[in-house]
Amino acid sequence: MAEKVEIPVQKWSGRVREVTLGATKEEGGTRTRSVTVGGEATLPFLHFEGELPHPPRIAIEIQDKKPEEWSPLLLKAWEEVIDDPAAWAKKAEERGADLILLRLSLDDAQGEENTPEKAKSTVRRVLAATGLPLLIFGPGQVDKDNELLVAVAEEAAGERVVLGVCEEKNYRTIVAAALAHGHLVDSRTPMDVNLAKQLIILIHDMGLPLDRILMDPSTGALGYGIEYGYSVMERLRLAALHGDTMTQQPILVTPGEEAWRAKEAKVEEGIPEAWGDWEERAIMWETMTATALIEAGADVMVMRHPESVRLVKEAIDKLWVKEG
Amino acid sequence: MSRFIATRAIRGANRIVQEAEDLLEKALAEHGPDTKVTFPNTAYYLPVILGLTGREVATLGDLKPALAQAGSLLHPVPRDQLWTPYLGEALDGGVATLLAEEAIMGIKYALGEQPERLDGYPDLVTAGGEGYCNGPIDDVQLRAWGIQLVDGRMPGFAAIVGAAKSNEVAVKIVRELQMRNILVFLCGNVNGRSIIHQLLEEGVELGYDTYIIPFGTDTISAIYPLGFATRSALTFGGMKGGQAREILLYNKFRVFAFVLALGEVDDLKYATAAGAISYGFPVIADTVIPEILPTGITQYEHVISMPFDDIEGQDDLERAERLVQKCIEVRGVKVKIAEIPIPVPYGSAFEGERVRKDDMRIEFGGKKARALEYLLMRDPDELEDGKIELVGPDFDEVEEGGAMDVGIVVEVGGRKMQKDFEPVLERQIHYFLNAAFGVQHIGQRDIAWIRISKMAADKGFRLKHFGEILYARFKGEPWNSIVDKAQVTLITDPEEMKKWLEAAREAYNERNVRVAGLTDDAVEEFYSCTLCQSFAPTHVCVISPERLGLCGAYNWLDCKAANQINPTGPNQPISKGECLDPEVGRWSGPEEFVYQHSNQSVEHVTMYSIMTDPMTACGCFECMVLVIPEANGVMIVSREDPSMTPAGLTFSTMAGIFGGGLQTPGAMGVGKYYLTSPKFISADGGFKRVVWMSSFLKETMPEEFKAVAEREGVPDLIDRIADERSVTTVEELLPWLEEHDHPALKMPPML
């Protein structure tokens, strides 16, 4: 005779905020649809315990020029479109992206300095090529980030793009640009609960509403500190569910960038035979990193390889079963 | 509010609203109500009217109800016999004035009479056209500047109304503001002369590119800066038209603007100023007008009078400089220093650098001379910001490798500065000076010891550069949140040195007394430190005057200053709340705080007990305190001591076992100065429980422990405490303690 097991249900007092990326025509933009993330009232995939209105979403990362430093496997996967961000965005949409993350570079394809005008033109073309909501990240140098992001924020006014990345040392200009043109921001801190919370407070103090902030606690790839990142995300989410209002932001993480930095994904030669086929291994590295992170509470995952995207989406679909 | 100002502001308001109504009637009669009213290149209609009333004025006809609303805000001019406060009435009048002024400008735009044409100044080129004043700032420029104002690159804007004493002064004022990256908005006149004329005559370039905007030579054009402020709130504050209160508050707290009234102030200027005050913008006048000092609407003073000729200074230029400084101070604008003007590289990478004797040009302090550093708080009004003075000769005359006396006196002031922060700031001098390439700094107070290398001296490094460094750093982030003004004096003159040495020693003494008098019972708040949560997620340090952080780096005063500097940071005030048990040091405040901030995993905490709910340990504690049950006492192991202890564990093993945010009765990580506190495990018997202690501690803090032993009534207590030189096992410990007749053996059982 089968024993009836009662599943204990935890009652949470808090809930993650909903954040909507992108704006359709009715909402003042030109996206074919907007994407809402967050809203969780329990831990990931525990549908029996609380409401989970939105599944995790995947942003495919594209760059404004061919990213020479990327793995040849990635360059091969996007071969036909890699020199054209607009075509790349379109292709990424076809390959299952929910969102497009456009990363701006320091230099253009000719090796000349990227300028606000060039960045604006890239953004204009990408917006025209895809109907998905956009995230736009700067090259990662304070002055250049600010110069380019202020310009593209103006270009994309009304589109509710996510501008990034805001860090403790440099967030004010990006937040101001988001305020001026109705955008969102990505708030990144180095794997620490309190720092994550503090930057959210600082950004919110500047007047940006909380429903326009994604929390990016950073993470490491599988085998490269993922447990640390996982633990920080988990604690942030627990704090959010316990009612700590400044941690109740949807979480964005970048498993693609992290996983493709790992030796297991990068190296083809001089490794034990047992490691197996390079391409398969690299894709699995990104896939495993990302699937672990959705279990930790990631709402938006930025990924790179179309095949890993497919696999992770499959995993999400399987986990996203509301009847248990 | 000053009765005089109120009277004149209300009178001015009544007159300008009347003027606007007359003008509107005439325009309606001549052009009809459907005539379009727009400011160029803006989506915010007439922004002040939109912001404060929610009305979207697009035609002359739309202005009628707007002006009616302005009229409804008017109050009669106070009669001589009336002595009630007039603040509300005058502020209403100010708002009415702004509505009327904007209506007038709207009508003038409809009639093609704005922006203002300035004949005879062909060099004037603005967004309004060649030979024209600017008119409203367009939306594109608003966003571009707005971003800089919001992110802090631009500290704020100055609306200058009237004309300066001379062209020279006008230029100086504007240059002083420009130097600080403050936007300069110009309008108004005195007897037909405007600062706009003055600057143009002196060849000063005006326009968006130079951040100096001429709006018009009449007072009414002051409405454009206020329109800019209103649109800032609508654009960056996410407010909607009609949210008057929110818009005004946004400006008060986020738009650092002020009005500088140059020359005589007439009724309309008073009325317009009253409008500006509603935005939280203070007014500084260079003429004699009644001051309104109490704060309320603006963050600090409302109206300040600084009669130009009475300002201290050698000449008009220096007076102009002071005037601008005062404006900045009154509005609380923070100005950053981009680069420290010294001839050697500067950065924290140079902090650990040593200057060896052979490479040394000169030293201050050490064995052959004296060096003193003393930071003190002053009333900001007594300080001249940025003043760096050398009293006595520089070191050029001293032979190479020689020594001389120096006193470094830093005087700071600020609205958030407190006397208690003096030692906290003073301690920064060490880090600030050390970061210069070729400078080595050791010690503090009157035992400081500083060396300058030959290389640095060859590059031109001199004593005044100490001043440049200290000024720039104290005025830089994050210290500028408590330091508004700073000046530095470097003293080599023997007489002056003697004088300061006495003053400083007296102050050091006072500080020592103050710290000694700071007890847990004497304060209302403790502070948290959650800095270590990145690796010890459930650890919360509770820091009280008698128990410093367990890393030893933060005491209660440091936390207080750190919280003032960084209000969202890891040091938060914890209200003590109700005292639940004075013996073990349990208060409701810390209990709740620790529970909430330990991810709800540490439910109870005490301040004075190692046995009952002791504080958690992070991992970076200076000393480990551990109960030795056999000896009925505790041992203390310092971080520096690698040897085996009677507990059978080394320091690093214990750090591994008890660290990481765990709460372990019988084990506690502490800062070493807590050992000397009267509250050191006072619930468990206090310092007399110490049966074993690393010799490192005995040797580095002999005086402190001697005092503790005396306080505990056992003057030779330290000699009765075992250390690793005599005892390394618990078996050896007991006979040793009996032999030395340790008091713990006779105390009540710990367990």
JSON list of N, CA, C and O in Angstrom, two decimals, chain B residues 574 580 586-596 602-606 613:
[
{"chain": "B", "resi": 574, "resn": "ILE", "atom": "N", "xyz": [22.34, 50.62, 15.62]},
{"chain": "B", "resi": 574, "resn": "ILE", "atom": "CA", "xyz": [21.40, 49.67, 16.22]},
{"chain": "B", "resi": 574, "resn": "ILE", "atom": "C", "xyz": [20.91, 50.31, 17.51]},
{"chain": "B", "resi": 574, "resn": "ILE", "atom": "O", "xyz": [21.68, 50.48, 18.45]},
{"chain": "B", "resi": 580, "resn": "LEU", "atom": "N", "xyz": [17.35, 43.77, 28.43]},
{"chain": "B", "resi": 580, "resn": "LEU", "atom": "CA", "xyz": [16.72, 42.53, 28.88]},
{"chain": "B", "resi": 580, "resn": "LEU", "atom": "C", "xyz": [17.51, 41.87, 29.99]},
{"chain": "B", "resi": 580, "resn": "LEU", "atom": "O", "xyz": [16.97, 41.13, 30.80]},
{"chain": "B", "resi": 586, "resn": "ARG", "atom": "N", "xyz": [22.39, 42.01, 27.36]},
{"chain": "B", "resi": 586, "resn": "ARG", "atom": "CA", "xyz": [21.41, 41.65, 26.33]},
{"chain": "B", "resi": 586, "resn": "ARG", "atom": "C", "xyz": [20.38, 42.77, 26.19]},
{"chain": "B", "resi": 586, "resn": "ARG", "atom": "O", "xyz": [19.77, 43.17, 27.17]},
{"chain": "B", "resi": 587, "resn": "TRP", "atom": "N", "xyz": [20.27, 43.29, 24.97]},
{"chain": "B", "resi": 587, "resn": "TRP", "atom": "CA", "xyz": [19.28, 44.34, 24.69]},
{"chain": "B", "resi": 587, "resn": "TRP", "atom": "C", "xyz": [18.36, 43.87, 23.56]},
{"chain": "B", "resi": 587, "resn": "TRP", "atom": "O", "xyz": [18.78, 43.09, 22.69]},
{"chain": "B", "resi": 588, "resn": "SER", "atom": "N", "xyz": [17.16, 44.40, 23.55]},
{"chain": "B", "resi": 588, "resn": "SER", "atom": "CA", "xyz": [16.21, 43.97, 22.51]},
{"chain": "B", "resi": 588, "resn": "SER", "atom": "C", "xyz": [16.67, 44.41, 21.12]},
{"chain": "B", "resi": 588, "resn": "SER", "atom": "O", "xyz": [16.50, 43.69, 20.14]},
{"chain": "B", "resi": 589, "resn": "GLY", "atom": "N", "xyz": [17.28, 45.61, 21.03]},
{"chain": "B", "resi": 589, "resn": "GLY", "atom": "CA", "xyz": [17.70, 46.13, 19.71]},
{"chain": "B", "resi": 589, "resn": "GLY", "atom": "C", "xyz": [18.70, 45.22, 19.01]},
{"chain": "B", "resi": 589, "resn": "GLY", "atom": "O", "xyz": [18.44, 44.73, 17.91]},
{"chain": "B", "resi": 590, "resn": "PRO", "atom": "N", "xyz": [19.85, 44.95, 19.64]},
{"chain": "B", "resi": 590, "resn": "PRO", "atom": "CA", "xyz": [20.82, 44.06, 19.01]},
{"chain": "B", "resi": 590, "resn": "PRO", "atom": "C", "xyz": [20.25, 42.67, 18.72]},
{"chain": "B", "resi": 590, "resn": "PRO", "atom": "O", "xyz": [20.56, 42.08, 17.68]},
{"chain": "B", "resi": 591, "resn": "GLU", "atom": "N", "xyz": [19.41, 42.17, 19.62]},
{"chain": "B", "resi": 591, "resn": "GLU", "atom": "CA", "xyz": [18.84, 40.84, 19.38]},
{"chain": "B", "resi": 591, "resn": "GLU", "atom": "C", "xyz": [18.06, 40.82, 18.06]},
{"chain": "B", "resi": 591, "resn": "GLU", "atom": "O", "xyz": [18.25, 39.94, 17.23]},
{"chain": "B", "resi": 592, "resn": "GLU", "atom": "N", "xyz": [17.20, 41.83, 17.89]},
{"chain": "B", "resi": 592, "resn": "GLU", "atom": "CA", "xyz": [16.39, 41.88, 16.66]},
{"chain": "B", "resi": 592, "resn": "GLU", "atom": "C", "xyz": [17.26, 42.10, 15.44]},
{"chain": "B", "resi": 592, "resn": "GLU", "atom": "O", "xyz": [17.10, 41.46, 14.41]},
{"chain": "B", "resi": 593, "resn": "PHE", "atom": "N", "xyz": [18.21, 43.02, 15.59]},
{"chain": "B", "resi": 593, "resn": "PHE", "atom": "CA", "xyz": [19.05, 43.35, 14.44]},
{"chain": "B", "resi": 593, "resn": "PHE", "atom": "C", "xyz": [19.85, 42.12, 13.98]},
{"chain": "B", "resi": 593, "resn": "PHE", "atom": "O", "xyz": [19.91, 41.81, 12.79]},
{"chain": "B", "resi": 594, "resn": "VAL", "atom": "N", "xyz": [20.45, 41.44, 14.93]},
{"chain": "B", "resi": 594, "resn": "VAL", "atom": "CA", "xyz": [21.28, 40.29, 14.58]},
{"chain": "B", "resi": 594, "resn": "VAL", "atom": "C", "xyz": [20.42, 39.19, 13.95]},
{"chain": "B", "resi": 594, "resn": "VAL", "atom": "O", "xyz": [20.81, 38.57, 12.96]},
{"chain": "B", "resi": 595, "resn": "TYR", "atom": "N", "xyz": [19.23, 39.02, 14.48]},
{"chain": "B", "resi": 595, "resn": "TYR", "atom": "CA", "xyz": [18.35, 38.00, 13.90]},
{"chain": "B", "resi": 595, "resn": "TYR", "atom": "C", "xyz": [18.04, 38.33, 12.44]},
{"chain": "B", "resi": 595, "resn": "TYR", "atom": "O", "xyz": [18.20, 37.51, 11.54]},
{"chain": "B", "resi": 596, "resn": "GLN", "atom": "N", "xyz": [17.63, 39.60, 12.20]},
{"chain": "B", "resi": 596, "resn": "GLN", "atom": "CA", "xyz": [17.26, 40.00, 10.84]},
{"chain": "B", "resi": 596, "resn": "GLN", "atom": "C", "xyz": [18.45, 39.94, 9.89]},
{"chain": "B", "resi": 596, "resn": "GLN", "atom": "O", "xyz": [18.32, 39.57, 8.74]},
{"chain": "B", "resi": 602, "resn": "VAL", "atom": "N", "xyz": [20.73, 33.60, 13.67]},
{"chain": "B", "resi": 602, "resn": "VAL", "atom": "CA", "xyz": [21.23, 33.79, 15.03]},
{"chain": "B", "resi": 602, "resn": "VAL", "atom": "C", "xyz": [20.14, 34.51, 15.82]},
{"chain": "B", "resi": 602, "resn": "VAL", "atom": "O", "xyz": [19.83, 35.67, 15.56]},
{"chain": "B", "resi": 603, "resn": "GLU", "atom": "N", "xyz": [19.56, 33.82, 16.77]},
{"chain": "B", "resi": 603, "resn": "GLU", "atom": "CA", "xyz": [18.38, 34.38, 17.43]},
{"chain": "B", "resi": 603, "resn": "GLU", "atom": "C", "xyz": [18.70, 35.25, 18.64]},
{"chain": "B", "resi": 603, "resn": "GLU", "atom": "O", "xyz": [17.94, 36.13, 18.99]},
{"chain": "B", "resi": 604, "resn": "HIS", "atom": "N", "xyz": [19.81, 34.95, 19.30]},
{"chain": "B", "resi": 604, "resn": "HIS", "atom": "CA", "xyz": [20.14, 35.70, 20.52]},
{"chain": "B", "resi": 604, "resn": "HIS", "atom": "C", "xyz": [21.59, 36.09, 20.53]},
{"chain": "B", "resi": 604, "resn": "HIS", "atom": "O", "xyz": [22.44, 35.37, 20.01]},
{"chain": "B", "resi": 605, "resn": "VAL", "atom": "N", "xyz": [21.86, 37.23, 21.15]},
{"chain": "B", "resi": 605, "resn": "VAL", "atom": "CA", "xyz": [23.25, 37.65, 21.25]},
{"chain": "B", "resi": 605, "resn": "VAL", "atom": "C", "xyz": [23.44, 38.50, 22.51]},
{"chain": "B", "resi": 605, "resn": "VAL", "atom": "O", "xyz": [22.56, 39.27, 22.88]},
{"chain": "B", "resi": 606, "resn": "THR", "atom": "N", "xyz": [24.57, 38.29, 23.18]},
{"chain": "B", "resi": 606, "resn": "THR", "atom": "CA", "xyz": [24.90, 39.12, 24.33]},
{"chain": "B", "resi": 606, "resn": "THR", "atom": "C", "xyz": [26.23, 39.80, 24.06]},
{"chain": "B", "resi": 606, "resn": "THR", "atom": "O", "xyz": [26.99, 39.37, 23.18]},
{"chain": "B", "resi": 613, "resn": "ASP", "atom": "N", "xyz": [24.99, 32.89, 24.76]},
{"chain": "B", "resi": 613, "resn": "ASP", "atom": "CA", "xyz": [24.77, 33.55, 23.47]},
{"chain": "B", "resi": 613, "resn": "ASP", "atom": "C", "xyz": [25.87, 34.53, 23.09]},
{"chain": "B", "resi": 613, "resn": "ASP", "atom": "O", "xyz": [25.61, 35.72, 22.87]}
]
